[in-house]
Coordinates of C-alpha atoms in Angstrom, one line a residue:
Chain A
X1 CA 0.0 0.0 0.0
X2 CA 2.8 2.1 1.2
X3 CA 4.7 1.1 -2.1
X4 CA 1.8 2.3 -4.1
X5 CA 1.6 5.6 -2.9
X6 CA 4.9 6.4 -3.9
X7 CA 4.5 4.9 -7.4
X8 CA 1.6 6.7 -8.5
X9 CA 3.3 10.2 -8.1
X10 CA 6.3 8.9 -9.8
X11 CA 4.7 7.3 -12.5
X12 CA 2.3 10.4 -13.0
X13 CA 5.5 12.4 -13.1
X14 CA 7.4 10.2 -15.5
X15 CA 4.7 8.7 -17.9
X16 CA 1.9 11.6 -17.9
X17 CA 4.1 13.4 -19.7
X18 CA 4.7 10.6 -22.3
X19 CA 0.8 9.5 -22.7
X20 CA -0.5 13.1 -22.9
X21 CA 1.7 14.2 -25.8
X22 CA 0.9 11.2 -28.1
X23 CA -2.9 11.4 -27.2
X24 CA -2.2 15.0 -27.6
X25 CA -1.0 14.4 -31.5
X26 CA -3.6 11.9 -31.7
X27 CA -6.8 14.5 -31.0
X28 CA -5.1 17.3 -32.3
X29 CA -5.4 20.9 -30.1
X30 CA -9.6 20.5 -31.2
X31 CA -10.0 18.0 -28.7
X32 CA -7.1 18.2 -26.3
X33 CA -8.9 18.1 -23.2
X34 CA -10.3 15.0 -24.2
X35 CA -7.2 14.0 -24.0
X36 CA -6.1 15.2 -21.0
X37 CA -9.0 13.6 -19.3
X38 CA -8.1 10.1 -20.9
X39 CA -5.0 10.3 -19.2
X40 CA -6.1 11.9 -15.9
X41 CA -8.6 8.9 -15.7
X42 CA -6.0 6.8 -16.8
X43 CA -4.5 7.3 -13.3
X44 CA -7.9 7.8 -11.6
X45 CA -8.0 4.4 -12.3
X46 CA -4.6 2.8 -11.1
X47 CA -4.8 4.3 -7.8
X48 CA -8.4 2.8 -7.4
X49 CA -7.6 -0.7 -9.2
X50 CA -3.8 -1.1 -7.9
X51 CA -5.5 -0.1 -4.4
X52 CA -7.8 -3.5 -5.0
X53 CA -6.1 -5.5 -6.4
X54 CA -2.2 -5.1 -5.9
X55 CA 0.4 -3.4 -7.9
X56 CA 0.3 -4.9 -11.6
X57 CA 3.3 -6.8 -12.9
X58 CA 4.5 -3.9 -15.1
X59 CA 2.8 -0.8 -13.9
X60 CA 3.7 1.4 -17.1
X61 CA 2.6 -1.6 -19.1
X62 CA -0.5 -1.2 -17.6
X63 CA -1.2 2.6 -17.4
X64 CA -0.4 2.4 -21.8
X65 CA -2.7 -0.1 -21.7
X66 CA -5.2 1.3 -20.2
X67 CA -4.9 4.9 -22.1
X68 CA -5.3 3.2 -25.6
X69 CA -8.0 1.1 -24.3
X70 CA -9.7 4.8 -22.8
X71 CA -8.7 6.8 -25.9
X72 CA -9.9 3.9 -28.7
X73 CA -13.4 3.6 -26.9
X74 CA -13.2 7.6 -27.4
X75 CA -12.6 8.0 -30.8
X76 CA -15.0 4.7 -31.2
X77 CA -17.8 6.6 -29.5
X78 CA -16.7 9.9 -31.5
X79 CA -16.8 7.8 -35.1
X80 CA -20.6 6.3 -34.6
X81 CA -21.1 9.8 -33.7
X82 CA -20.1 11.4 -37.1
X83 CA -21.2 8.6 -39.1
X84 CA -24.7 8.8 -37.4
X85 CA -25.6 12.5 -36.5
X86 CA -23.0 14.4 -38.1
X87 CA -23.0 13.0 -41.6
X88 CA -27.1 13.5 -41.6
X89 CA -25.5 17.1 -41.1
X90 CA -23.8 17.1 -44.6
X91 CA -20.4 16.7 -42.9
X92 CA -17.8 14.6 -44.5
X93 CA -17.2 11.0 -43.1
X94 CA -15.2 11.7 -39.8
X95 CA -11.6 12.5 -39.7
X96 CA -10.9 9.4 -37.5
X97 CA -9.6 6.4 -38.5
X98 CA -9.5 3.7 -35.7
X99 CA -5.6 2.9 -35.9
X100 CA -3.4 1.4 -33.5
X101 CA -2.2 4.4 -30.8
X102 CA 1.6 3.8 -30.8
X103 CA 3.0 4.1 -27.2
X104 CA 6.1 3.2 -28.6
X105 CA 9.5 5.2 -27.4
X106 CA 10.2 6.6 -30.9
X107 CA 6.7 7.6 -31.0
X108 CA 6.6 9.4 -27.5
X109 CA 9.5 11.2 -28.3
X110 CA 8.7 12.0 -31.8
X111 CA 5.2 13.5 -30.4
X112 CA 6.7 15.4 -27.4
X113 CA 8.9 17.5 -30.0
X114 CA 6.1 18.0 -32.2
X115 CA 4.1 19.0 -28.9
X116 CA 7.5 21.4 -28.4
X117 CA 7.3 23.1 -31.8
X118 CA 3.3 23.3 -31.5
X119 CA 2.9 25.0 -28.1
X120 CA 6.4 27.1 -28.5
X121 CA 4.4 29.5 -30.7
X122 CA 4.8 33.2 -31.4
X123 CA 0.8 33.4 -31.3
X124 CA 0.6 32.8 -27.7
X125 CA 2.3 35.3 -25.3
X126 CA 6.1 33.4 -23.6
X127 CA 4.6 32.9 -20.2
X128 CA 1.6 30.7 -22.2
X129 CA 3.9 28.6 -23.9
X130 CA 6.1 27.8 -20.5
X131 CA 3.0 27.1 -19.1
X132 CA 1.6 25.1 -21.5
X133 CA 4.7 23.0 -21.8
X134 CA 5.0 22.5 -17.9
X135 CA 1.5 21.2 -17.9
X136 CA 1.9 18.7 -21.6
X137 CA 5.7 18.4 -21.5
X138 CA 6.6 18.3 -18.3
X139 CA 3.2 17.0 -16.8
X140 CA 3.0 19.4 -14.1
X141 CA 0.1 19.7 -12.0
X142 CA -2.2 22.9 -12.2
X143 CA -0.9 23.7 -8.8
X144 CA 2.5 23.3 -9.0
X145 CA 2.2 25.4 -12.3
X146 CA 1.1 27.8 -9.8
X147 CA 3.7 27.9 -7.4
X148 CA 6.5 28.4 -10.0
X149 CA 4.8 31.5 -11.5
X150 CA 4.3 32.5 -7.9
X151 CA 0.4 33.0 -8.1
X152 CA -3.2 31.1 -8.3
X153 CA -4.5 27.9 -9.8
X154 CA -7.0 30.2 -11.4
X155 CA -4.7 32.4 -12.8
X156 CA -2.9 29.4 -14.7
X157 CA -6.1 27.9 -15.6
X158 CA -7.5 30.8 -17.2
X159 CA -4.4 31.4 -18.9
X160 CA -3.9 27.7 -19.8
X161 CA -7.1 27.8 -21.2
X162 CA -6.8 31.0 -23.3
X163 CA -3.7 29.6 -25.0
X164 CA -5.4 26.5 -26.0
X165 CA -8.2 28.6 -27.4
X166 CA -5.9 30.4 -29.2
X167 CA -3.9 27.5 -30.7
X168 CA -7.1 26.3 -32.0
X169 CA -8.3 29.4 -33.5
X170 CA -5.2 29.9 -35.6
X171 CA -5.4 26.2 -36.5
X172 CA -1.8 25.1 -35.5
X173 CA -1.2 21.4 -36.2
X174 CA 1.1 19.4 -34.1
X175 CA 3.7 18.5 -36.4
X176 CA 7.7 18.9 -36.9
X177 CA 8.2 22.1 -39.2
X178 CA 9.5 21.3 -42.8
X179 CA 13.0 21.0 -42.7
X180 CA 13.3 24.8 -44.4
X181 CA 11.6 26.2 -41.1
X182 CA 13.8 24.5 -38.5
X183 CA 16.3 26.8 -37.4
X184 CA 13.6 30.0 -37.8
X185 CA 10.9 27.5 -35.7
X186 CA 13.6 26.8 -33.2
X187 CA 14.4 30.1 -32.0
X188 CA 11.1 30.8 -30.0
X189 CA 11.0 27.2 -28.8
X190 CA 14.6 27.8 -27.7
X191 CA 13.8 31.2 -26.0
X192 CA 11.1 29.5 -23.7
X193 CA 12.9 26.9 -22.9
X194 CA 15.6 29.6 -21.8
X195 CA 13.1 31.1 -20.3
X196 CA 11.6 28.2 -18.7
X197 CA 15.4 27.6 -17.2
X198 CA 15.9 31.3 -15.6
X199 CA 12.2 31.3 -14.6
X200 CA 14.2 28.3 -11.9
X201 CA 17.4 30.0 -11.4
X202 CA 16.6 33.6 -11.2
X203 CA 13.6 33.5 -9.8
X204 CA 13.0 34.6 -6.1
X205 CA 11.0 31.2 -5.1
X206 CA 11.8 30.4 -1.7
X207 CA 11.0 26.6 -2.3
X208 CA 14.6 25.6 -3.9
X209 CA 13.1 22.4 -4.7
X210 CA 10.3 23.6 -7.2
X211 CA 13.1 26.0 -8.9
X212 CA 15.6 23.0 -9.3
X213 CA 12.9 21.1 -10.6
X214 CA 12.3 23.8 -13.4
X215 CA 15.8 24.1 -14.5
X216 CA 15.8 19.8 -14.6
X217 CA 13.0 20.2 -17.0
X218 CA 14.2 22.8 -19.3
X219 CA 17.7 21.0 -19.2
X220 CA 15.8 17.4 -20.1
X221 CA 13.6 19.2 -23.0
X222 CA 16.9 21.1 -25.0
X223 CA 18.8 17.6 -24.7
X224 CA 15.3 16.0 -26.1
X225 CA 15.8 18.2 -29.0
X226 CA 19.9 17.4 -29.2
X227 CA 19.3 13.8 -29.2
X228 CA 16.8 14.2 -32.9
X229 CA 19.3 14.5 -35.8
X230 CA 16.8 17.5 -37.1
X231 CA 17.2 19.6 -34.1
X232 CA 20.6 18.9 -33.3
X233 CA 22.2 22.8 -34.1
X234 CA 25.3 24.4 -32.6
X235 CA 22.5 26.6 -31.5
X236 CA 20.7 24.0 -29.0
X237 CA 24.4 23.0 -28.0
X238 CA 25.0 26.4 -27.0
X239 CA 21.9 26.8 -25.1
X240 CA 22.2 23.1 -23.6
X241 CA 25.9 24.3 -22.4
X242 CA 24.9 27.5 -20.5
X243 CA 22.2 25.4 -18.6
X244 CA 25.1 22.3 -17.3
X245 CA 27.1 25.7 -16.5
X246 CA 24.7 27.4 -14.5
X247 CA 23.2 25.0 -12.8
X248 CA 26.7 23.3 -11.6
X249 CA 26.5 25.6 -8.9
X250 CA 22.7 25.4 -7.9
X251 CA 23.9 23.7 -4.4
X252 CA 26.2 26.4 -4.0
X253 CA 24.2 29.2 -4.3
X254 CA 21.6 28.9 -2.1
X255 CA 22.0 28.4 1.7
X256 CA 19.7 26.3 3.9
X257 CA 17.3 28.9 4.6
X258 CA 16.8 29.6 0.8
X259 CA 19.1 32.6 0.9
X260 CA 21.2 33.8 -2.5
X261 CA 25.2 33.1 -1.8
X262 CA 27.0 35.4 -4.5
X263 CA 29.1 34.1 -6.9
X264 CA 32.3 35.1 -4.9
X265 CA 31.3 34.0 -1.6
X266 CA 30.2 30.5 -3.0
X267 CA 32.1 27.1 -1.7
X268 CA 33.0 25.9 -4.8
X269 CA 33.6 22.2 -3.4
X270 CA 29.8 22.1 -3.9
X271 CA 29.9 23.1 -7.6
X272 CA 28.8 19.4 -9.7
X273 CA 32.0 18.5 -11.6
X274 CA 29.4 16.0 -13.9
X275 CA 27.9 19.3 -15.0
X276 CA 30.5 21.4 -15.7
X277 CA 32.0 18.5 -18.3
X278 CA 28.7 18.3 -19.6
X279 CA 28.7 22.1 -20.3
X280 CA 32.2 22.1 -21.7
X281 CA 30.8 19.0 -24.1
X282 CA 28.3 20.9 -25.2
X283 CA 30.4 23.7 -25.7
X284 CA 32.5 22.0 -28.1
X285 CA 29.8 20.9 -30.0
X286 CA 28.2 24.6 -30.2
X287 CA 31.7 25.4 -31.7
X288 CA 30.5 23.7 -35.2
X289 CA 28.9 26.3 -37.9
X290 CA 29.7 29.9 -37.9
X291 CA 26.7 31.6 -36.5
X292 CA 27.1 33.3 -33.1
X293 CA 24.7 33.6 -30.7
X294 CA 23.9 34.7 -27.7
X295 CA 23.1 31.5 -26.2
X296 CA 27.2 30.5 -27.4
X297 CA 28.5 34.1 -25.9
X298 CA 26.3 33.1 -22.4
X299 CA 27.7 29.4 -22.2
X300 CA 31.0 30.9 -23.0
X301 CA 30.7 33.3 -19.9
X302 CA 29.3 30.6 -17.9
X303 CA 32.5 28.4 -18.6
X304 CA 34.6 31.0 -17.5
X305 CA 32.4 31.0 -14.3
X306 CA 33.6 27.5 -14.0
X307 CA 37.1 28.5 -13.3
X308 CA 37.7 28.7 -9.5
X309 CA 40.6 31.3 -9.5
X310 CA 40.2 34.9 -9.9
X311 CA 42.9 35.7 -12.4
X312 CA 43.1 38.2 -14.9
X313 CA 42.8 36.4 -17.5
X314 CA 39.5 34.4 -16.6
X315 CA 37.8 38.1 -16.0
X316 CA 39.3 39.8 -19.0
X317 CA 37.5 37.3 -21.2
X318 CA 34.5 37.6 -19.2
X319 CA 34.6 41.0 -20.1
X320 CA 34.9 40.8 -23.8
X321 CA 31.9 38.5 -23.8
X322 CA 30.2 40.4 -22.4
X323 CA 31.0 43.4 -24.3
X324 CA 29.7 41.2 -27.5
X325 CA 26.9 40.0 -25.9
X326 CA 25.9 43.6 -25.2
X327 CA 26.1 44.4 -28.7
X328 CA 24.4 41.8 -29.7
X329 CA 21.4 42.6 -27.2
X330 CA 20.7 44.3 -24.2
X331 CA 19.8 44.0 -21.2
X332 CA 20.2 45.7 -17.9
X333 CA 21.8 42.3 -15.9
X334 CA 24.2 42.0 -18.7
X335 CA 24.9 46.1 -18.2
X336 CA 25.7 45.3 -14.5
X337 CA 27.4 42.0 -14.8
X338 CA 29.2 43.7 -17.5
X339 CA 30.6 46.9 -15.5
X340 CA 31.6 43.8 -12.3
X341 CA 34.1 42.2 -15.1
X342 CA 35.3 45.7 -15.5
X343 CA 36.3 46.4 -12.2
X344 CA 37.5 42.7 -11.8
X345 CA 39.5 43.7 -15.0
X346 CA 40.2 46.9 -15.2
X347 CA 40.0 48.2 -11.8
X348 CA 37.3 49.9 -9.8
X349 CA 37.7 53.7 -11.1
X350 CA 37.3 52.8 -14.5
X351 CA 34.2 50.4 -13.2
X352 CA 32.7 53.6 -11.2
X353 CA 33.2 55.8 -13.8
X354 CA 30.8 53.5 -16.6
X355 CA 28.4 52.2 -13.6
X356 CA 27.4 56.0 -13.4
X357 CA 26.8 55.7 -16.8
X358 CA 24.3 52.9 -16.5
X359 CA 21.2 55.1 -15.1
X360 CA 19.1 52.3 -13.5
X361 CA 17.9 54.2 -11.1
X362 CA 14.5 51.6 -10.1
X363 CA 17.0 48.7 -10.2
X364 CA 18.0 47.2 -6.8
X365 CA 21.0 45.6 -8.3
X366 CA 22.3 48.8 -9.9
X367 CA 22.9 50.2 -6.0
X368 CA 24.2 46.9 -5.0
X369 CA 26.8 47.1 -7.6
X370 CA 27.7 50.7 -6.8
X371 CA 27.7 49.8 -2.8
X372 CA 30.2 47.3 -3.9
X373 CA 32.5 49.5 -5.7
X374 CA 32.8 51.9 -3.2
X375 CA 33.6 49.3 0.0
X376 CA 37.4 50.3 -0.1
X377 CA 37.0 54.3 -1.7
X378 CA 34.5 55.5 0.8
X379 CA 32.5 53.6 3.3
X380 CA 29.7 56.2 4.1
X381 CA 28.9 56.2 0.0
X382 CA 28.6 52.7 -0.1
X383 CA 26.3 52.5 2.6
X384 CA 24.2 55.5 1.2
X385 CA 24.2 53.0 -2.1
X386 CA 23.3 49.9 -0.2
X387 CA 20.9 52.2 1.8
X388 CA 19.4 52.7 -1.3
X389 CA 18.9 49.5 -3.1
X390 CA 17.6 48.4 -0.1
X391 CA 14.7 50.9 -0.4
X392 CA 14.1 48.9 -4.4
X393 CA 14.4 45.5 -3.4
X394 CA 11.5 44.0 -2.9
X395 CA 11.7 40.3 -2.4
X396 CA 13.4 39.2 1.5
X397 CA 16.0 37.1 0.0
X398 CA 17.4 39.9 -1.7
X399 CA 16.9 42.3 1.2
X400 CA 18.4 39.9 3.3
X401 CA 21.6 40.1 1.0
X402 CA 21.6 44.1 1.0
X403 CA 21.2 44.1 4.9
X404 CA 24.1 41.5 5.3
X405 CA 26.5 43.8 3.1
X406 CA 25.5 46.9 5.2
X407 CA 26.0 44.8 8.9
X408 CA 29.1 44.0 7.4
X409 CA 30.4 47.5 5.9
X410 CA 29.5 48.7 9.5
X411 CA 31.6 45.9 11.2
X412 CA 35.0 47.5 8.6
X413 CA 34.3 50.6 9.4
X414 CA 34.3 50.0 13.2
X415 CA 37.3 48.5 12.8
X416 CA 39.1 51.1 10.8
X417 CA 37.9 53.6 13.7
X418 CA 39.5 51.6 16.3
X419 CA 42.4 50.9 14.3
Chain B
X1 CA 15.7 58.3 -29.4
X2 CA 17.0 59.5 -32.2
X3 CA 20.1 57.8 -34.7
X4 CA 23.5 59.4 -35.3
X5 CA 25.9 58.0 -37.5
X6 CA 29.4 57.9 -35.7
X7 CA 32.1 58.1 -38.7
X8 CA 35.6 57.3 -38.0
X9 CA 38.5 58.9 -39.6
X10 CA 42.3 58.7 -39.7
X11 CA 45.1 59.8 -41.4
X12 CA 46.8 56.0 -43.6
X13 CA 50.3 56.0 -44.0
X14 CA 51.4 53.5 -47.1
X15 CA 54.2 51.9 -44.8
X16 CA 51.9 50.4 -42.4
X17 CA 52.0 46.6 -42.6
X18 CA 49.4 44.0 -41.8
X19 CA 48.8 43.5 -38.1
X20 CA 49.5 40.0 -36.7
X21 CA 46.7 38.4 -35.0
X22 CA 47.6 39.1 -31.6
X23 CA 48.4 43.2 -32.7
X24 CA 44.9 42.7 -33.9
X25 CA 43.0 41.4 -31.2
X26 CA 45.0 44.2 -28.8
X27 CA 43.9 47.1 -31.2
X28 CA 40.5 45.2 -30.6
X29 CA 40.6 45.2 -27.1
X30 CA 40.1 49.2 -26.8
X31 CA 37.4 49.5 -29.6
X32 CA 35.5 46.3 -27.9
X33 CA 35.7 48.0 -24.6
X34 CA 34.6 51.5 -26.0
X35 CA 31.6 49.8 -28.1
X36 CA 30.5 47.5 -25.3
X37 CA 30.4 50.7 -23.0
X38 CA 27.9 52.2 -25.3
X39 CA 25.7 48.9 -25.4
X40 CA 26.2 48.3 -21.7
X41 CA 23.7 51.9 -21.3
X42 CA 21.9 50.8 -24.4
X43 CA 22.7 53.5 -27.0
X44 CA 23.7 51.1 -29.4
X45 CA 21.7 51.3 -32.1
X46 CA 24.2 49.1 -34.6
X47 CA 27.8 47.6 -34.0
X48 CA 28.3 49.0 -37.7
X49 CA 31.3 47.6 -39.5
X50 CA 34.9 48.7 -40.8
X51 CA 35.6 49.7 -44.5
X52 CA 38.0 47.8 -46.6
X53 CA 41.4 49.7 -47.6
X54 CA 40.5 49.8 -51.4
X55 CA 38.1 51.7 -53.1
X56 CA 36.8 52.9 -56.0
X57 CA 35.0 56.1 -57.1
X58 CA 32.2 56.0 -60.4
X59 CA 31.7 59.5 -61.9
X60 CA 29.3 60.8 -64.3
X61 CA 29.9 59.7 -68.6
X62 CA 31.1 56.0 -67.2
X63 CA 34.6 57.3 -65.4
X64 CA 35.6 55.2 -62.8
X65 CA 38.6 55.7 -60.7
X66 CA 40.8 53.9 -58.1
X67 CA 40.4 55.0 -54.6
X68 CA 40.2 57.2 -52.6
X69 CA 43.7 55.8 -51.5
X70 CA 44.2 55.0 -47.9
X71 CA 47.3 56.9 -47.7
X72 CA 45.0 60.2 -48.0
X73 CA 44.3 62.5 -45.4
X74 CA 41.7 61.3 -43.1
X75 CA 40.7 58.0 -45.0
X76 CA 37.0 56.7 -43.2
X77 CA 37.7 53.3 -41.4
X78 CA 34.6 52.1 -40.7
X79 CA 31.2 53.3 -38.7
X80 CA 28.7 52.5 -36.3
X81 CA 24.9 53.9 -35.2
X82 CA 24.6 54.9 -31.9
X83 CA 21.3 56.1 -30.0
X84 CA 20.6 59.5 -28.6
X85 CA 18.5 62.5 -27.3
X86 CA 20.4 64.9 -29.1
X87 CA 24.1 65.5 -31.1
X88 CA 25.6 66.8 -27.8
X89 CA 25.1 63.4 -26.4
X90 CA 26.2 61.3 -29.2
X91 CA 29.3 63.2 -29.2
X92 CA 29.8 62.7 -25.8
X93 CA 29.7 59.1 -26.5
X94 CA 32.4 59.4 -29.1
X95 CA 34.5 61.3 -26.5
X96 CA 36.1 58.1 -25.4
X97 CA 36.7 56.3 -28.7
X98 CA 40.1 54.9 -29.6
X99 CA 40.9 56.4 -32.8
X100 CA 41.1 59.7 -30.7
X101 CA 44.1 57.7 -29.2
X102 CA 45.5 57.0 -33.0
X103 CA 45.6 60.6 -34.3
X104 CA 41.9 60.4 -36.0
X105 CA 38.7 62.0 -35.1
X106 CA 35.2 61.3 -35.2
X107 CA 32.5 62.6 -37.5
X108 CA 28.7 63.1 -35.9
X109 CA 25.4 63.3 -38.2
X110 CA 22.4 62.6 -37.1
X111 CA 20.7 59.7 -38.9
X112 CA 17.2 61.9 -41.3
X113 CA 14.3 58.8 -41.5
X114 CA 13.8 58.6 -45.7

């Protein structure tokens, strides 16, 4: 009994995922939650039958079993339906054939990255298609869809069912794009799964568990794509790379109580070795074809991450990335993470002198950094800085970080007064 | 936001040789630096690109002539587009670039939508 209740959450978590897509393909976004109830009831009826009569023999066995028998009785009941009422209604013969439904590997793979390309969509807004994909390709509950995006099970419902509403409307079939459309297809599925990734790693979830199991996910989806000779780019290398880099130090940056370690203040003993020679795999791989990206300049500055010492040279190349990826595209952590390489590179006037240039004035980090700058120049500006980013932060993990830096700014300057 | 086009000029003398790679990447080093500064506050409109050494000029009744030469006076090396309010800030940005460092100057024109 005890056994069974830690195999249905398991098995929902591994095989949903699998059944849903190829029912999914199957009944086409017209009829999808017809397919998501064959599955649901699909487990419905494990946990009441197992419950009875004992685990079966081969419990995944069983649940495909069960979701064919579910979805052919469905699309049984469906066909009598069109033949009978709908063709009296001058409709064509229905579109249903009853065929075999293939639960086989190469077809569960082969309908989760159609799924991919399907849901990963320009026509639904980014935070749709990361839903959507949680819920079909990752088989995430409607509740734990919640908790990631930090808000209600209505909220994700409503928005969950907008985007399949609007999938419908525009007619999107789920289907690997012709071989032309590839690369153009794969940047929006490759910019919610990067999305999907920093939604786990940046985001200010206190529950490190739900936020590692994000990052897992979009890590498992990009290699999904590496593993299909189609989808296999430098691009999706690149990508894949930055992940293994960043999330080699997930143990270290987080202490027990949920709270952000910096990058310099990390133990690196607790950074995962397996990851980082993933990441440098990858990287090597990314290295093929000459188009750079800014998923190659990221997992380029996240190997350099991967070196322990603080040399010049390590910080100097950091920069120059960087500096590219800047000019590539913007944005305002690149600006600050930029102008840190600077001062670990150049030194901290130069730093100063471009972080004044930066103007973020709503930006918590932006008075961090300067804070930081000014430690050793002038201890009252720093704190006025810190002072001040404290007033922007608004999460507790990161005013928890602020406060730490200005307890300890108070403790050096203390010290400097007795000395 | 407006566009200004940020024209570099220098003065080419015929005796300069090919740069090895490594001269190359440190003459690179400044202008990377200088360009990344003006992404890094998000004035960049466009990284731009540098001009080849060898030109050619086409005048009217089918004339076409070699160069201008790079050993002239002031020969244009390349360009980029940056984004400002007004001139006085794009030349502000253009305060720090390296050619200033390599006897050249910098050229400002705001950027006139067709």
């Amino acid at each position: 009994m005890e056994n069974q209740q830690l195999l249905i959450p398991h098995l929902f978590r591994t095989e949903y995922r699998k059944i849903i897509s190829v029912l999914c393909k199957l009944f086409g976004f017209e009829h999808i939650e017809i397919a998501e109830d064959i599955v649901s009831d699909t487990f419905l009826s494990a946990s009441e039958t197992w419950g009875l009569k004992g685990i079966p023999q081969n419990p995944t066995a069983w649940l495909y079993s069960v979701a064919k028998n579910k979805a052919l009785n469905n699309l049984h009941r469906k066909k009598v339906y069109d033949d009978k009422v709908t063709s009296e209604l001058k409709s064509s013969s229905s579109e249903f054939t009853l065929t075999e439904i293939d639960l086989s590997n190469r077809n569960i793979i082969d309908s989760q990255l159609q799924m991919m390309f399907a849901i990963c969509n320009p026509v639904i807004p980014p935070e749709a298609q990361i839903g959507l994909s949680l819920r079909i390709l990752c088989g995430f509950g409607i509740n734990e869809i919640a908790d990631a995006f930090l808000t209600n099970k209505e909220t994700i419902n409503k928005r969950l069912f907008r985007a399949k509403e609007k999938l419908r409307e525009e007619k999107i079939k789920i289907e690997m794009p012709r071989h032309s459309e590839i690369s153009l297809r794969l940047e929006t599925v490759l910019s919610t799964l990067y999305l999907l990734f920093s939604e786990g790693y940046y985001s200010t979830h206190q529950n490190s568990v739900i936020r590692k199991d994000l990052c897992l996910e979009a890590i498992r989806l990009t290699y999904l794509l590496i593993e299909n000779v189609a989808t296999d780019k430098p691009v999706v290398n690149a990508l894949l790379s930055l992940m293994c880099f960043h999330a080699s130090r997930f143990d270290a940056r987080t202490n027990e109580l949920g709270e952000i370690i910096l990058y310099n203040e990390q133990n690196t003993d607790l950074w995962n070795k397996e990851l980082i020679t993933k990441g440098a795999y990858f990287l090597n791989q990314s290295a093929k074809g000459n188009i750079l990206t800014r998923y190659h300049l990221e997992a380029a500055i996240g190997y350099w991450h991967t070196h322990k010492d603080d040399t010049a040279e390590k910080w100097e190349n950091i920069l120059q990335l960087y500096n590219q990826l800047l000019q590539i595209e913007y944005s305002q952590i690149a600006a600050l993470n930029r102008t840190y390489a600077l001062y670990k590179a150049n030194g901290v006037e130069v730093a100063i002198m471009e972080a004044l240039k930066l103007n973020l004035n709503t930006n918590h980090f932006y008075y961090t950094l300067l804070g930081e700058l000014h430690i050793n120049i002038d201890c009252h500006i720093a704190n006025q800085y810190f002072e001040r980013a404290l007033l922007l932060a608004k999460s507790e993990t990161d005013k928890n970080v602020i406060k730490k830096k200005i307890s300890a700014l108070n403790v050096t300057t203390k010290i400097k007064k007795e000395v | 936001m407006k566009e200004f086009l940020l024209l570099f000029r220098r003065d080419v003398t015929p005796e300069e040789t090919q740069p090895s790679p490594e001269q190359m990447q440190a003459m690179m080093k400044p202008w990377q630096d200088w360009m990344g500064s003006i992404a890094a506050q998000n004035k960049l409109a466009s990284s731009g690109n540098r001009l080849g050494s060898e030109g050619k000029v086409v005048k009217p009744k089918n004339i076409v002539t070699n160069g201008p030469y790079v050993e002239m006076k002031e020969a244009i090396g390349g360009y980029i587009l940056v984004k400002a309010e007004t001139l006085d800030e794009a030349a502000e940005l253009a305060k720090n670039c390296p050619i200033l460092n390599d006897g050249g100057n910098v050229e400002i024109r705001m950027v006139v939508a067709m």
